[in-house]
Coordinates of C-alpha atoms and ligand atoms in Angstrom, one line a residue:
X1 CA 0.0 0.0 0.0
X2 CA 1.5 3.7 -0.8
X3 CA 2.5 5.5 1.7
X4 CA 0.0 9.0 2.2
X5 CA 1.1 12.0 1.0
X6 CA 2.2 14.6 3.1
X7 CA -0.1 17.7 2.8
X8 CA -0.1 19.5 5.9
X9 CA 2.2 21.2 8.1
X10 CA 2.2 22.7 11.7
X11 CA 4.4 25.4 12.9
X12 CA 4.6 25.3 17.0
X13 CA 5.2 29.2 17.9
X14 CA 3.6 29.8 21.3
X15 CA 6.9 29.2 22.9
X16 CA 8.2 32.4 25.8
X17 CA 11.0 33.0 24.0
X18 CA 12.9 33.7 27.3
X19 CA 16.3 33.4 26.1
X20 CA 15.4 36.7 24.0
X21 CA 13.7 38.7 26.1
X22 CA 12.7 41.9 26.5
X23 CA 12.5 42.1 22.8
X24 CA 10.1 39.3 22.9
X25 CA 7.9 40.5 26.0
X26 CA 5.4 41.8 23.0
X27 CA 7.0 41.0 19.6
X28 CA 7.3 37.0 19.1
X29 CA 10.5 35.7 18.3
X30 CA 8.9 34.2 14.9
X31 CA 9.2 37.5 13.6
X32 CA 12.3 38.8 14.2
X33 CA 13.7 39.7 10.7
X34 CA 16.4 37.9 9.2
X35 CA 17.2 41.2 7.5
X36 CA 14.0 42.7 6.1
X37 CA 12.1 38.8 6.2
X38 CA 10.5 37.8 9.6
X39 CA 11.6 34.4 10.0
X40 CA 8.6 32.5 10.4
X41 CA 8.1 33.6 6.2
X42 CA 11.1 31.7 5.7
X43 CA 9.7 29.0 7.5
X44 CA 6.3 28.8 5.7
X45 CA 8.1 29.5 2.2
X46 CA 10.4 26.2 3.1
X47 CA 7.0 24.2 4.0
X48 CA 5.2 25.4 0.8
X49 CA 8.7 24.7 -1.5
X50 CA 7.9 21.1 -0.3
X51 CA 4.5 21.0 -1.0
X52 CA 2.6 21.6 1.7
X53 CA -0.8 22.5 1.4
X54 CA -1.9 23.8 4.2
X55 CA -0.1 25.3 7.4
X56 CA -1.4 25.4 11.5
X57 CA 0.7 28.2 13.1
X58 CA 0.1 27.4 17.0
X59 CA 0.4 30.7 18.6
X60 CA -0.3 32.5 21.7
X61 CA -2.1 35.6 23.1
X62 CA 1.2 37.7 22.5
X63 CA 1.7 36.2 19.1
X64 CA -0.7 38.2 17.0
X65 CA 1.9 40.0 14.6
X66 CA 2.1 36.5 12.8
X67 CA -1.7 36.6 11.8
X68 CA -1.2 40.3 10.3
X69 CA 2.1 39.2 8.5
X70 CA -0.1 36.9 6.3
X71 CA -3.2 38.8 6.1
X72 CA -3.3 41.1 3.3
X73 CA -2.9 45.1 4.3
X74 CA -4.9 47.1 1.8
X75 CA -4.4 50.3 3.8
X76 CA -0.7 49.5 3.1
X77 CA -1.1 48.6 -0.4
X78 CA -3.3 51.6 -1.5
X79 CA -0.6 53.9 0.0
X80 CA 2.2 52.1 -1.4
X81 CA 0.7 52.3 -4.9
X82 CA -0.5 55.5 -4.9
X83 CA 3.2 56.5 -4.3
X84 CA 4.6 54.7 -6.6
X85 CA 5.8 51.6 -5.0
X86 CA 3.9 49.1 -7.0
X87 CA 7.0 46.3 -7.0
X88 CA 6.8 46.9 -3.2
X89 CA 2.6 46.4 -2.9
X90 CA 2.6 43.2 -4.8
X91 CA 5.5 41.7 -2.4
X92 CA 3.4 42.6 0.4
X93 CA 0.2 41.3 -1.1
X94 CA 2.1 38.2 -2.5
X95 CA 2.8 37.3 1.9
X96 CA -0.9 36.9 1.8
X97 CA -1.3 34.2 -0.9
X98 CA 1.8 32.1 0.5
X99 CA -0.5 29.1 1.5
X100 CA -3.5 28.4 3.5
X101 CA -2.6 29.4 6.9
X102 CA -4.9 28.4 10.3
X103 CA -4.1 29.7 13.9
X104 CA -4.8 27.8 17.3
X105 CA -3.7 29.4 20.5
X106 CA -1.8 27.3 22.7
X107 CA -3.4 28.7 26.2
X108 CA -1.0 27.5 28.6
X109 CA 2.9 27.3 27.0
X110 CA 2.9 23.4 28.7
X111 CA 5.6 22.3 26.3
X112 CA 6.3 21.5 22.9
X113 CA 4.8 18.0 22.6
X114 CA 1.9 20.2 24.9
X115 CA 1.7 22.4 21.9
X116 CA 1.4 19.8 19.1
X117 CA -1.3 18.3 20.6
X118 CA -3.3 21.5 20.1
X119 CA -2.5 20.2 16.2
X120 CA -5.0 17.0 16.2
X121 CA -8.3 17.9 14.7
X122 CA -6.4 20.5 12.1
X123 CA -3.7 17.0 11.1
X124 CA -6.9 14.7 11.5
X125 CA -5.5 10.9 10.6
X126 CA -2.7 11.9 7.9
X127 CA 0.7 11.8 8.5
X128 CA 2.0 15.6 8.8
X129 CA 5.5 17.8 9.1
X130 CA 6.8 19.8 11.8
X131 CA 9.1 23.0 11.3
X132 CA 9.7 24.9 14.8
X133 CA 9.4 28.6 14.7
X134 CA 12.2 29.5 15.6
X135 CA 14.7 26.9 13.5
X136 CA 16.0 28.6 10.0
X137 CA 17.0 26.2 8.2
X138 CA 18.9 27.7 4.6
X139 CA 19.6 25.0 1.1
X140 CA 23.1 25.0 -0.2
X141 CA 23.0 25.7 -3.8
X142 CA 22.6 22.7 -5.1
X143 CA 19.9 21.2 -1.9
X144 CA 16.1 21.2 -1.6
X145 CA 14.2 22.3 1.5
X146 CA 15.2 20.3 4.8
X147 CA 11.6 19.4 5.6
X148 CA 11.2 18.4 1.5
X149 CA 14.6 15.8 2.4
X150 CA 12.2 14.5 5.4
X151 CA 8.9 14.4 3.3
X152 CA 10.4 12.2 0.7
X153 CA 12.6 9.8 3.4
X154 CA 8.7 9.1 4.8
X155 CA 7.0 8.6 1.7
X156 CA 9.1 5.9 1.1
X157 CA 9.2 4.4 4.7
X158 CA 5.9 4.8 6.2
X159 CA 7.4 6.2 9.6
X160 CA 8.2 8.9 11.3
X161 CA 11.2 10.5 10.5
X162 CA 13.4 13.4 12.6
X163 CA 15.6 15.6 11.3
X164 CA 19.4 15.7 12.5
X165 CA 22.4 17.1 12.7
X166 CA 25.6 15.7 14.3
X167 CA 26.5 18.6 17.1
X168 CA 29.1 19.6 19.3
X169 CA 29.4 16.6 21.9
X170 CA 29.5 19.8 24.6
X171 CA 26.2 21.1 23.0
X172 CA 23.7 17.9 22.8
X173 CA 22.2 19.4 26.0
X174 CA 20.4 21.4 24.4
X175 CA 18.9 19.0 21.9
X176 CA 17.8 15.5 21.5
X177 CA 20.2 12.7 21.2
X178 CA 18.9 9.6 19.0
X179 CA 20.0 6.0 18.8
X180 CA 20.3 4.4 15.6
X181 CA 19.4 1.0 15.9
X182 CA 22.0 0.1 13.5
X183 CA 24.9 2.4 11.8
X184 CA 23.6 6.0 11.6
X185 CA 24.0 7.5 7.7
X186 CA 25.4 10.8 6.9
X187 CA 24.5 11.0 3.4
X188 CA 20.7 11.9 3.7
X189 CA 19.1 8.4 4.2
X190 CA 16.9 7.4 6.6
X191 CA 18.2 5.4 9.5
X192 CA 16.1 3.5 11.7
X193 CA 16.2 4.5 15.6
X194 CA 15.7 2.4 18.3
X195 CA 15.8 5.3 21.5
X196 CA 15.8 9.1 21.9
X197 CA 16.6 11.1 25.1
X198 CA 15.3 15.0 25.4
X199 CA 18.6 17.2 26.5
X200 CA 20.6 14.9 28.1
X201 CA 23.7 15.8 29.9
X202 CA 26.7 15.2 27.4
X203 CA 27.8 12.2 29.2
X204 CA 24.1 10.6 29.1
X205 CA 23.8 11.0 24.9
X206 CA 23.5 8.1 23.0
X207 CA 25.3 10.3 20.1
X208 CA 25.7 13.6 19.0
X209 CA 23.4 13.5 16.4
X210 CA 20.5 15.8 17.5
X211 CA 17.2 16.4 16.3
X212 CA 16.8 20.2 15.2
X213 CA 13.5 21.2 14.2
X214 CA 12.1 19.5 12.1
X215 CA 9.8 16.5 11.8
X216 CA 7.4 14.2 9.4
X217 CA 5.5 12.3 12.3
X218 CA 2.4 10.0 11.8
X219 CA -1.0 11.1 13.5
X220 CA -0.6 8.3 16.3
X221 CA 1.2 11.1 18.4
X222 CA -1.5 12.2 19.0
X223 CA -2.8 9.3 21.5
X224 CA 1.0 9.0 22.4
X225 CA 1.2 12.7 23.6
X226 CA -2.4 12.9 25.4
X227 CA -0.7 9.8 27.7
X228 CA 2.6 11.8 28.2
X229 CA 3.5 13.1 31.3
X230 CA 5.5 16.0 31.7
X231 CA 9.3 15.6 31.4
X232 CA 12.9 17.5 31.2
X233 CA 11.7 21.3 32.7
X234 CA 8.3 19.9 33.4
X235 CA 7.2 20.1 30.4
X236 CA 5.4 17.9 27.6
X237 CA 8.2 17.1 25.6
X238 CA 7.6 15.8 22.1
X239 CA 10.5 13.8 22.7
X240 CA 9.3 11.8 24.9
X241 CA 6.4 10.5 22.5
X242 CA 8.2 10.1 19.9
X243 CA 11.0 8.3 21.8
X244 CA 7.2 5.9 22.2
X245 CA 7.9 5.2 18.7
X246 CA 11.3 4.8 18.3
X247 CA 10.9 2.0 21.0
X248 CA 8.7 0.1 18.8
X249 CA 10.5 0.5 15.7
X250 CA 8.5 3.1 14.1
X251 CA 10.8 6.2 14.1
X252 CA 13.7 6.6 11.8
X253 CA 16.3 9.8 11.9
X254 CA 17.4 11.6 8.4
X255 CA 20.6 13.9 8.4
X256 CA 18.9 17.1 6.3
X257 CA 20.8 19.4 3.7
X258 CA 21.4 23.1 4.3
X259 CA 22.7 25.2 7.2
X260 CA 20.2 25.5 10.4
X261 CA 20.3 28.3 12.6
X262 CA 18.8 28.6 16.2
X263 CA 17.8 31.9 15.8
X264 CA 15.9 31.9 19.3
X265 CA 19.2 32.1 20.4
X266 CA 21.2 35.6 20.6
X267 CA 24.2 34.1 18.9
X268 CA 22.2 31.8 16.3
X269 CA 20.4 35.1 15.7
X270 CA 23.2 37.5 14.8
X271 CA 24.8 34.2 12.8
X272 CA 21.7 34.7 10.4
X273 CA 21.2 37.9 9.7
X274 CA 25.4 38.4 9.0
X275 CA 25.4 35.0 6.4
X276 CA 22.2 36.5 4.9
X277 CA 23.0 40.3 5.1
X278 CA 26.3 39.2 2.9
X279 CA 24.9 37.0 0.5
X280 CA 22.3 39.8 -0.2
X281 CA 22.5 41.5 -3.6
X282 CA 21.7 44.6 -2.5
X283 CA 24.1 45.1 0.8
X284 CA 26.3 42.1 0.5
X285 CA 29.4 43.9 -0.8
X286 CA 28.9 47.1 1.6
X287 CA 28.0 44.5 4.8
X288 CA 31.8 42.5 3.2
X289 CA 33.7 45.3 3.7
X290 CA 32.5 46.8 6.4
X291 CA 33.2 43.4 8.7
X292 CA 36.7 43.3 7.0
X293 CA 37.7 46.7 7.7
X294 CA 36.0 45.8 11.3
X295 CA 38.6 42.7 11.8
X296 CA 41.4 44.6 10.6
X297 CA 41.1 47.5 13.4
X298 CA 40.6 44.9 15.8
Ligands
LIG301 P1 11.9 26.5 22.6 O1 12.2 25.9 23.9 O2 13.0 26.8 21.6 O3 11.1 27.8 22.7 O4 10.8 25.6 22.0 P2 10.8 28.8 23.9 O5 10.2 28.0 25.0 O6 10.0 29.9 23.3 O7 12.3 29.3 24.2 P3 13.0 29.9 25.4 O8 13.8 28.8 25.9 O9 11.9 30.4 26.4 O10 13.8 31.0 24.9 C1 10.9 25.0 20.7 C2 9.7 25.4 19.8 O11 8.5 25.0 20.5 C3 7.6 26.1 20.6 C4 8.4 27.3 20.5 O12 7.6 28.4 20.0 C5 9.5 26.9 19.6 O13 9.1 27.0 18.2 N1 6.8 25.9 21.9 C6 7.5 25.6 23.0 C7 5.5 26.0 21.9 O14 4.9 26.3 20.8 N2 4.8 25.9 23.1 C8 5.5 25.6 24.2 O15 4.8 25.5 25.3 C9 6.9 25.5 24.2

């Protein structure tokens, strides 16, 4: 029997954002701008680059700038028209037809797995993909989209798959360590796991390949992560459902092409908007130069 296609997409952004605070007390993290691009556009762009249909953006009662961002503004169109600006109107209108986008509000920010689970009547019995809020995740030249990589590693396995990355031994604290239940690939393919652990001290990882942000999981979660206590901060960690699966051989891991960036963290953050603000067109040479002439004074 074929595999079912994967048509839908949830975006979990209801998250504090503590680790950037104060400049997320009122503006959410999803839309800090990689540049001039909120990140969370990136995010739906790589979803709808790998054929997803339609998007859940989980949210939060301090979250509402991602609702305008993909409304259409026709204050802000009219005005930019009548001045002139008509390449500038239809980029802003163009945000608006990116996909079919839904909102739930998260009520209580319980988690991640917590917030998934807010995903079940919108994902409904079909397999589905995950891309975190707050995860950039940017194709080499030659790659596809990272959550594309996952989408086709599932429809030909039937499973759930993670996304990783091998990390830092020092920094799979902050992630989730799998276990391969054989030898782990690095070339892309899908590798069956047999255990995962949610931020485990370094010393506790099964290996440093870590799961970051990004998922194709099959709709059983759903009765996993109603059953799952809270874990690791006292929170409902997806980890620990899917770790559910991954005990009874249903969860493989895929390594995923492009670079990622954690951009809910201050370094991760600054990391994305230099790589983009040199590789732009427009300010790449003047953004070269002036960190050149920046290292040479220092
Ligand atoms: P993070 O742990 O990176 O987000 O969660 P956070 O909680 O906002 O970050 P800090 O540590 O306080 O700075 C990973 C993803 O899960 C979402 C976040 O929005 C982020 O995309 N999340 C997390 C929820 O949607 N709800 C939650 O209850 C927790």
């Amino acid at each position: 029997m074929q595999n079912k296609r994967v048509r839908k997409a949830v975006i979990p952004a209801a998250g504090l954002g503590t680790r950037f605070l104060p400049a997320t007390k009122s503006l959410p993290k999803e839309m800090l701008p990689i540049v001039d691009v909120p990140n969370i556009q990136h995010i739906v762009k790589e979803a709808v680059d790998s054929g997803i249909e339609s998007i859940l953006i989980i949210t939060s009662g301090t979250k509402g700038a991602i609702e305008h961002h993909f409304d259409y503004d026709f204050e802000l169109e009219t005005r930019l028209r009548q001045s002139g600006k008509d390449e500038l109107a239809d980029q802003v209108h163009a945000i608006g037809d990116m996909a079919d986008i839904f909102y739930v509000r998260q009520k209580n920010p319980k988690g991640l797995g917590h917030a998934i689970l807010c995903a079940k009547d919108f994902v409904g019995d079909e397999p589905f993909a995950i891309l975190l809020g707050d995860d950039l995740v940017v194709p080499g030249p030659e790659e596809g989209p990272a959550i594309g990589h996952l989408i086709d590693c599932y429809e030909r396995l039937g499973k759930t798959v993670v996304g990783v990355k091998k990390v830092d031994h020092a920094a799979i604290s902050k992630y989730a360590s799998v276990k391969p239940a054989g030898e782990a690939c690095d070339d892309g393919s899908p590798f069956l796991l047999s255990d995962m652990v949610e931020k485990p001290r370094p010393e506790e990882a099964f290996t440093d390949y870590a799961i970051l942000g990004r998922y194709v999981v099959t709709p059983d979660i759903f009765e996993i992560l109603a059953h799952t206590a809270p874990g690791r901060n006292g929170e409902i960690q997806l980890t620990d459902a899917l770790r559910q699966q991954a005990l009874k051989g249903q969860a493989a891991a895929a390594v995923f092409p492009g670079t990622r960036y954690d951009i809910g963290d201050k370094f991760g953050y600054v990391k994305a908007v230099i790589d983009f603000a040199l590789f732009r067109e427009d300010i790449g040479p003047q953004v070269r130069e002036y960190l050149e002439q920046l290292v040479k004074e220092k």
